[in-house]
Amino acid sequence: MKLGHVTMLLAALAVVGMGWTAVRGQAGQATPTAVAVVDVEQVFQSLKAQTEFEADIQRQREALAQEAQSKQASAQAIQDDLEMLTAGTPAYDEKQAQLERAAIDLQVWQRYEEVKLARQAQTQIERLYRDVVDAIERIATESGYDVVLLEQERESLQAENIQQLLGQIGTRKVLFAASKVDLTDTVIRRMNNEFDAAR
């Protein structure tokens, strides 16, 4: 092979090699990603929708407490009647059965109402969480953020042993975030404004 051909071949290989390097460099470069954070716990605590729900649950609890007092008073009245009867008589046995039914009814009613309130709270939290995520997505899209991470209050590490310490460290989602990328207040304002507008 003549020297000129060798030189041309080497030059061609060099060009191809440079091309591959350029392609590899483009493929290996990460696209800048805009990241924000939101303290979801703070959002929950600051939402008017949650405050109103908690007030409604409290009203229900107070109403149930009054109803429970009424049922207990009825049971006590049966107990008072029972104490006036002679044990072993048909009237006593009938009143005793009535008292037992009243006590069982009260226990079943209280348990049912507790489960119903717990179910309401769970449904509310699930609905509110979906609303919060939806608001975060809309705000992040509008603001040009690609990823939103869960921000948490930075409490001091307190552990009795190394396993607990490592567990606390491992649950932290964000180690540092500048205030300019914290969307927490923006999410709270947006959701509270939308809550007010919907009323």
PDB file of C-alpha atoms in Angstrom:
ATOM      1  CA  MET A   1       0.000   0.000   0.000  1.00  0.00           C
ATOM      2  CA  LYS A   2       1.363   3.388  -0.936  1.00  0.00           C
ATOM      3  CA  LEU A   3       2.138   5.979   1.701  1.00  0.00           C
ATOM      4  CA  GLY A   4      -0.539   8.334   0.364  1.00  0.00           C
ATOM      5  CA  HIS A   5      -3.211   5.685   0.719  1.00  0.00           C
ATOM      6  CA  VAL A   6      -2.111   4.918   4.279  1.00  0.00           C
ATOM      7  CA  THR A   7      -2.235   8.594   5.174  1.00  0.00           C
ATOM      8  CA  MET A   8      -5.729   8.940   3.721  1.00  0.00           C
ATOM      9  CA  LEU A   9      -6.900   5.803   5.562  1.00  0.00           C
ATOM     10  CA  LEU A  10      -5.538   7.086   8.871  1.00  0.00           C
ATOM     11  CA  ALA A  11      -7.166  10.456   8.283  1.00  0.00           C
ATOM     12  CA  ALA A  12     -10.493   8.801   7.521  1.00  0.00           C
ATOM     13  CA  LEU A  13     -10.277   6.674  10.663  1.00  0.00           C
ATOM     14  CA  ALA A  14      -9.464   9.760  12.707  1.00  0.00           C
ATOM     15  CA  VAL A  15     -12.535  11.560  11.364  1.00  0.00           C
ATOM     16  CA  VAL A  16     -14.733   8.550  12.121  1.00  0.00           C
ATOM     17  CA  GLY A  17     -13.239   8.315  15.595  1.00  0.00           C
ATOM     18  CA  MET A  18     -13.904  11.990  16.260  1.00  0.00           C
ATOM     19  CA  GLY A  19     -17.476  11.494  15.107  1.00  0.00           C
ATOM     20  CA  TRP A  20     -18.001   8.612  17.534  1.00  0.00           C
ATOM     21  CA  THR A  21     -16.479  10.638  20.345  1.00  0.00           C
ATOM     22  CA  ALA A  22     -18.860  13.515  19.612  1.00  0.00           C
ATOM     23  CA  VAL A  23     -21.865  11.190  19.538  1.00  0.00           C
ATOM     24  CA  ARG A  24     -20.781   9.483  22.734  1.00  0.00           C
ATOM     25  CA  GLY A  25     -20.267  12.838  24.404  1.00  0.00           C
ATOM     26  CA  GLN A  26     -23.736  14.022  23.441  1.00  0.00           C
ATOM     27  CA  ALA A  27     -25.349  10.815  24.653  1.00  0.00           C
ATOM     28  CA  GLY A  28     -23.450  10.938  27.944  1.00  0.00           C
ATOM     29  CA  GLN A  29     -24.306  14.526  28.817  1.00  0.00           C
ATOM     30  CA  ALA A  30     -27.158  14.847  31.292  1.00  0.00           C
ATOM     31  CA  THR A  31     -29.862  17.349  30.527  1.00  0.00           C
ATOM     32  CA  PRO A  32     -30.184  19.863  33.376  1.00  0.00           C
ATOM     33  CA  THR A  33     -33.152  18.968  35.552  1.00  0.00           C
ATOM     34  CA  ALA A  34     -35.105  21.597  37.483  1.00  0.00           C
ATOM     35  CA  VAL A  35     -35.944  20.239  40.938  1.00  0.00           C
ATOM     36  CA  ALA A  36     -38.253  21.684  43.592  1.00  0.00           C
ATOM     37  CA  VAL A  37     -39.392  20.560  47.044  1.00  0.00           C
ATOM     38  CA  VAL A  38     -42.690  20.620  48.949  1.00  0.00           C
ATOM     39  CA  ASP A  39     -43.308  19.984  52.651  1.00  0.00           C
ATOM     40  CA  VAL A  40     -46.530  17.978  52.329  1.00  0.00           C
ATOM     41  CA  GLU A  41     -47.091  17.811  56.086  1.00  0.00           C
ATOM     42  CA  GLN A  42     -47.001  21.600  56.311  1.00  0.00           C
ATOM     43  CA  VAL A  43     -49.359  21.818  53.339  1.00  0.00           C
ATOM     44  CA  PHE A  44     -51.870  19.512  55.046  1.00  0.00           C
ATOM     45  CA  GLN A  45     -51.719  21.513  58.282  1.00  0.00           C
ATOM     46  CA  SER A  46     -52.295  24.808  56.444  1.00  0.00           C
ATOM     47  CA  LEU A  47     -55.141  23.902  54.105  1.00  0.00           C
ATOM     48  CA  LYS A  48     -58.562  25.403  54.751  1.00  0.00           C
ATOM     49  CA  ALA A  49     -60.190  22.237  53.421  1.00  0.00           C
ATOM     50  CA  GLN A  50     -58.482  20.168  56.116  1.00  0.00           C
ATOM     51  CA  THR A  51     -59.274  22.711  58.844  1.00  0.00           C
ATOM     52  CA  GLU A  52     -62.949  22.666  57.865  1.00  0.00           C
ATOM     53  CA  PHE A  53     -62.988  18.870  57.781  1.00  0.00           C
ATOM     54  CA  GLU A  54     -61.419  18.657  61.246  1.00  0.00           C
ATOM     55  CA  ALA A  55     -64.005  21.118  62.580  1.00  0.00           C
ATOM     56  CA  ASP A  56     -66.785  18.989  61.075  1.00  0.00           C
ATOM     57  CA  ILE A  57     -65.352  15.822  62.632  1.00  0.00           C
ATOM     58  CA  GLN A  58     -65.163  17.596  65.992  1.00  0.00           C
ATOM     59  CA  ARG A  59     -68.837  18.588  65.701  1.00  0.00           C
ATOM     60  CA  GLN A  60     -69.732  14.990  64.927  1.00  0.00           C
ATOM     61  CA  ARG A  61     -67.736  13.786  67.936  1.00  0.00           C
ATOM     62  CA  GLU A  62     -69.530  16.233  70.210  1.00  0.00           C
ATOM     63  CA  ALA A  63     -72.916  15.124  68.879  1.00  0.00           C
ATOM     64  CA  LEU A  64     -71.968  11.488  69.377  1.00  0.00           C
ATOM     65  CA  ALA A  65     -70.805  12.207  72.919  1.00  0.00           C
ATOM     66  CA  GLN A  66     -74.210  13.718  73.712  1.00  0.00           C
ATOM     67  CA  GLU A  67     -75.985  10.753  72.163  1.00  0.00           C
ATOM     68  CA  ALA A  68     -73.780   8.370  74.121  1.00  0.00           C
ATOM     69  CA  GLN A  69     -74.701  10.175  77.350  1.00  0.00           C
ATOM     70  CA  SER A  70     -78.358   9.793  76.462  1.00  0.00           C
ATOM     71  CA  LYS A  71     -77.942   6.065  75.816  1.00  0.00           C
ATOM     72  CA  GLN A  72     -75.980   5.658  79.050  1.00  0.00           C
ATOM     73  CA  ALA A  73     -78.700   7.492  80.948  1.00  0.00           C
ATOM     74  CA  SER A  74     -81.287   5.104  79.504  1.00  0.00           C
ATOM     75  CA  ALA A  75     -79.187   2.135  80.574  1.00  0.00           C
ATOM     76  CA  GLN A  76     -78.787   3.631  84.038  1.00  0.00           C
ATOM     77  CA  ALA A  77     -82.559   4.034  84.291  1.00  0.00           C
ATOM     78  CA  ILE A  78     -82.947   0.343  83.512  1.00  0.00           C
ATOM     79  CA  GLN A  79     -80.303  -0.437  86.144  1.00  0.00           C
ATOM     80  CA  ASP A  80     -82.201   1.654  88.709  1.00  0.00           C
ATOM     81  CA  ASP A  81     -85.423  -0.205  87.905  1.00  0.00           C
ATOM     82  CA  LEU A  82     -83.603  -3.525  88.205  1.00  0.00           C
ATOM     83  CA  GLU A  83     -82.374  -2.680  91.698  1.00  0.00           C
ATOM     84  CA  MET A  84     -85.968  -2.167  92.821  1.00  0.00           C
ATOM     85  CA  LEU A  85     -86.994  -5.665  91.742  1.00  0.00           C
ATOM     86  CA  THR A  86     -86.536  -8.929  93.553  1.00  0.00           C
ATOM     87  CA  ALA A  87     -83.845 -11.153  92.094  1.00  0.00           C
ATOM     88  CA  GLY A  88     -85.140 -14.388  90.548  1.00  0.00           C
ATOM     89  CA  THR A  89     -88.578 -13.049  89.666  1.00  0.00           C
ATOM     90  CA  PRO A  90     -89.774 -12.946  86.033  1.00  0.00           C
ATOM     91  CA  ALA A  91     -89.875  -9.149  86.157  1.00  0.00           C
ATOM     92  CA  TYR A  92     -86.277  -9.068  87.401  1.00  0.00           C
ATOM     93  CA  ASP A  93     -85.103 -11.483  84.703  1.00  0.00           C
ATOM     94  CA  GLU A  94     -86.867  -9.475  82.002  1.00  0.00           C
ATOM     95  CA  LYS A  95     -85.345  -6.217  83.230  1.00  0.00           C
ATOM     96  CA  GLN A  96     -81.909  -7.886  83.489  1.00  0.00           C
ATOM     97  CA  ALA A  97     -82.170  -9.009  79.858  1.00  0.00           C
ATOM     98  CA  GLN A  98     -83.242  -5.494  78.869  1.00  0.00           C
ATOM     99  CA  LEU A  99     -80.193  -4.044  80.628  1.00  0.00           C
ATOM    100  CA  GLU A 100     -77.854  -6.492  78.895  1.00  0.00           C
ATOM    101  CA  ARG A 101     -79.346  -5.659  75.492  1.00  0.00           C
ATOM    102  CA  ALA A 102     -78.940  -1.947  76.195  1.00  0.00           C
ATOM    103  CA  ALA A 103     -75.281  -2.433  77.186  1.00  0.00           C
ATOM    104  CA  ILE A 104     -74.541  -4.486  74.064  1.00  0.00           C
ATOM    105  CA  ASP A 105     -76.370  -2.000  71.837  1.00  0.00           C
ATOM    106  CA  LEU A 106     -74.323   0.843  73.325  1.00  0.00           C
ATOM    107  CA  GLN A 107     -71.022  -0.967  72.726  1.00  0.00           C
ATOM    108  CA  VAL A 108     -71.926  -1.895  69.143  1.00  0.00           C
ATOM    109  CA  TRP A 109     -73.156   1.631  68.405  1.00  0.00           C
ATOM    110  CA  GLN A 110     -69.990   3.234  69.806  1.00  0.00           C
ATOM    111  CA  ARG A 111     -67.743   0.887  67.839  1.00  0.00           C
ATOM    112  CA  TYR A 112     -69.702   1.495  64.640  1.00  0.00           C
ATOM    113  CA  GLU A 113     -69.507   5.271  65.028  1.00  0.00           C
ATOM    114  CA  GLU A 114     -65.745   5.115  65.721  1.00  0.00           C
ATOM    115  CA  VAL A 115     -65.178   3.037  62.587  1.00  0.00           C
ATOM    116  CA  LYS A 116     -67.358   5.403  60.543  1.00  0.00           C
ATOM    117  CA  LEU A 117     -65.396   8.466  61.696  1.00  0.00           C
ATOM    118  CA  ALA A 118     -62.085   6.722  61.012  1.00  0.00           C
ATOM    119  CA  ARG A 119     -63.294   5.827  57.519  1.00  0.00           C
ATOM    120  CA  GLN A 120     -64.293   9.442  56.889  1.00  0.00           C
ATOM    121  CA  ALA A 121     -60.851  10.623  58.018  1.00  0.00           C
ATOM    122  CA  GLN A 122     -59.088   8.103  55.784  1.00  0.00           C
ATOM    123  CA  THR A 123     -61.208   9.067  52.784  1.00  0.00           C
ATOM    124  CA  GLN A 124     -60.519  12.751  53.427  1.00  0.00           C
ATOM    125  CA  ILE A 125     -56.760  12.233  53.682  1.00  0.00           C
ATOM    126  CA  GLU A 126     -56.687  10.179  50.482  1.00  0.00           C
ATOM    127  CA  ARG A 127     -58.755  12.792  48.601  1.00  0.00           C
ATOM    128  CA  LEU A 128     -56.719  15.683  49.968  1.00  0.00           C
ATOM    129  CA  TYR A 129     -53.432  13.958  49.139  1.00  0.00           C
ATOM    130  CA  ARG A 130     -54.562  13.493  45.528  1.00  0.00           C
ATOM    131  CA  ASP A 131     -55.558  17.163  45.403  1.00  0.00           C
ATOM    132  CA  VAL A 132     -52.181  18.210  46.811  1.00  0.00           C
ATOM    133  CA  VAL A 133     -50.295  16.095  44.268  1.00  0.00           C
ATOM    134  CA  ASP A 134     -52.459  17.520  41.478  1.00  0.00           C
ATOM    135  CA  ALA A 135     -51.754  21.091  42.632  1.00  0.00           C
ATOM    136  CA  ILE A 136     -48.027  20.347  42.880  1.00  0.00           C
ATOM    137  CA  GLU A 137     -48.029  18.929  39.363  1.00  0.00           C
ATOM    138  CA  ARG A 138     -49.818  21.976  37.948  1.00  0.00           C
ATOM    139  CA  ILE A 139     -47.558  24.449  39.740  1.00  0.00           C
ATOM    140  CA  ALA A 140     -44.394  22.537  38.807  1.00  0.00           C
ATOM    141  CA  THR A 141     -45.461  22.401  35.158  1.00  0.00           C
ATOM    142  CA  GLU A 142     -46.252  26.108  35.103  1.00  0.00           C
ATOM    143  CA  SER A 143     -42.944  26.966  36.814  1.00  0.00           C
ATOM    144  CA  GLY A 144     -40.788  24.674  34.687  1.00  0.00           C
ATOM    145  CA  TYR A 145     -39.826  22.115  37.328  1.00  0.00           C
ATOM    146  CA  ASP A 146     -39.189  18.548  36.187  1.00  0.00           C
ATOM    147  CA  VAL A 147     -39.106  16.840  39.593  1.00  0.00           C
ATOM    148  CA  VAL A 148     -40.661  17.692  42.958  1.00  0.00           C
ATOM    149  CA  LEU A 149     -39.264  15.989  46.057  1.00  0.00           C
ATOM    150  CA  LEU A 150     -40.756  15.574  49.515  1.00  0.00           C
ATOM    151  CA  GLU A 151     -39.282  18.124  51.891  1.00  0.00           C
ATOM    152  CA  GLN A 152     -39.340  17.437  55.603  1.00  0.00           C
ATOM    153  CA  GLU A 153     -38.674  19.532  58.653  1.00  0.00           C
ATOM    154  CA  ARG A 154     -35.088  18.977  59.701  1.00  0.00           C
ATOM    155  CA  GLU A 155     -35.420  17.727  63.230  1.00  0.00           C
ATOM    156  CA  SER A 156     -32.359  16.889  65.260  1.00  0.00           C
ATOM    157  CA  LEU A 157     -31.302  13.273  65.085  1.00  0.00           C
ATOM    158  CA  GLN A 158     -32.207  11.477  68.297  1.00  0.00           C
ATOM    159  CA  ALA A 159     -31.603   7.765  68.439  1.00  0.00           C
ATOM    160  CA  GLU A 160     -30.978   5.193  71.147  1.00  0.00           C
ATOM    161  CA  ASN A 161     -28.760   3.058  68.922  1.00  0.00           C
ATOM    162  CA  ILE A 162     -27.032   3.059  65.560  1.00  0.00           C
ATOM    163  CA  GLN A 163     -29.878   1.179  63.856  1.00  0.00           C
ATOM    164  CA  GLN A 164     -32.364   3.902  64.793  1.00  0.00           C
ATOM    165  CA  LEU A 165     -29.895   6.573  63.740  1.00  0.00           C
ATOM    166  CA  LEU A 166     -29.345   4.975  60.349  1.00  0.00           C
ATOM    167  CA  GLY A 167     -33.101   4.565  59.972  1.00  0.00           C
ATOM    168  CA  GLN A 168     -33.697   8.258  60.659  1.00  0.00           C
ATOM    169  CA  ILE A 169     -30.975   9.237  58.209  1.00  0.00           C
ATOM    170  CA  GLY A 170     -32.325   6.849  55.589  1.00  0.00           C
ATOM    171  CA  THR A 171     -35.834   8.310  55.686  1.00  0.00           C
ATOM    172  CA  ARG A 172     -34.697  11.838  54.866  1.00  0.00           C
ATOM    173  CA  LYS A 173     -35.625  12.629  51.287  1.00  0.00           C
ATOM    174  CA  VAL A 174     -33.887  15.988  50.894  1.00  0.00           C
ATOM    175  CA  LEU A 175     -30.628  16.972  52.550  1.00  0.00           C
ATOM    176  CA  PHE A 176     -30.603  20.544  51.293  1.00  0.00           C
ATOM    177  CA  ALA A 177     -32.900  22.749  49.237  1.00  0.00           C
ATOM    178  CA  ALA A 178     -32.641  26.474  48.636  1.00  0.00           C
ATOM    179  CA  SER A 179     -35.731  28.448  49.605  1.00  0.00           C
ATOM    180  CA  LYS A 180     -36.239  29.556  46.005  1.00  0.00           C
ATOM    181  CA  VAL A 181     -37.100  25.971  44.982  1.00  0.00           C
ATOM    182  CA  ASP A 182     -39.470  25.376  47.918  1.00  0.00           C
ATOM    183  CA  LEU A 183     -43.022  25.373  46.514  1.00  0.00           C
ATOM    184  CA  THR A 184     -44.753  24.719  49.852  1.00  0.00           C
ATOM    185  CA  ASP A 185     -46.194  28.210  50.342  1.00  0.00           C
ATOM    186  CA  THR A 186     -47.179  28.420  46.684  1.00  0.00           C
ATOM    187  CA  VAL A 187     -49.118  25.152  46.937  1.00  0.00           C
ATOM    188  CA  ILE A 188     -50.864  26.301  50.128  1.00  0.00           C
ATOM    189  CA  ARG A 189     -51.889  29.636  48.594  1.00  0.00           C
ATOM    190  CA  ARG A 190     -53.098  28.023  45.380  1.00  0.00           C
ATOM    191  CA  MET A 191     -55.183  25.369  47.104  1.00  0.00           C
ATOM    192  CA  ASN A 192     -56.682  27.754  49.671  1.00  0.00           C
ATOM    193  CA  ASN A 193     -57.596  30.234  46.936  1.00  0.00           C
ATOM    194  CA  GLU A 194     -59.239  27.463  44.924  1.00  0.00           C
ATOM    195  CA  PHE A 195     -61.079  26.294  48.067  1.00  0.00           C
ATOM    196  CA  ASP A 196     -62.424  29.801  48.667  1.00  0.00           C
ATOM    197  CA  ALA A 197     -63.400  30.198  45.006  1.00  0.00           C
ATOM    198  CA  ALA A 198     -65.347  26.921  45.060  1.00  0.00           C
ATOM    199  CA  ARG A 199     -67.512  27.934  48.036  1.00  0.00           C
TER     200      ARG A 199
END
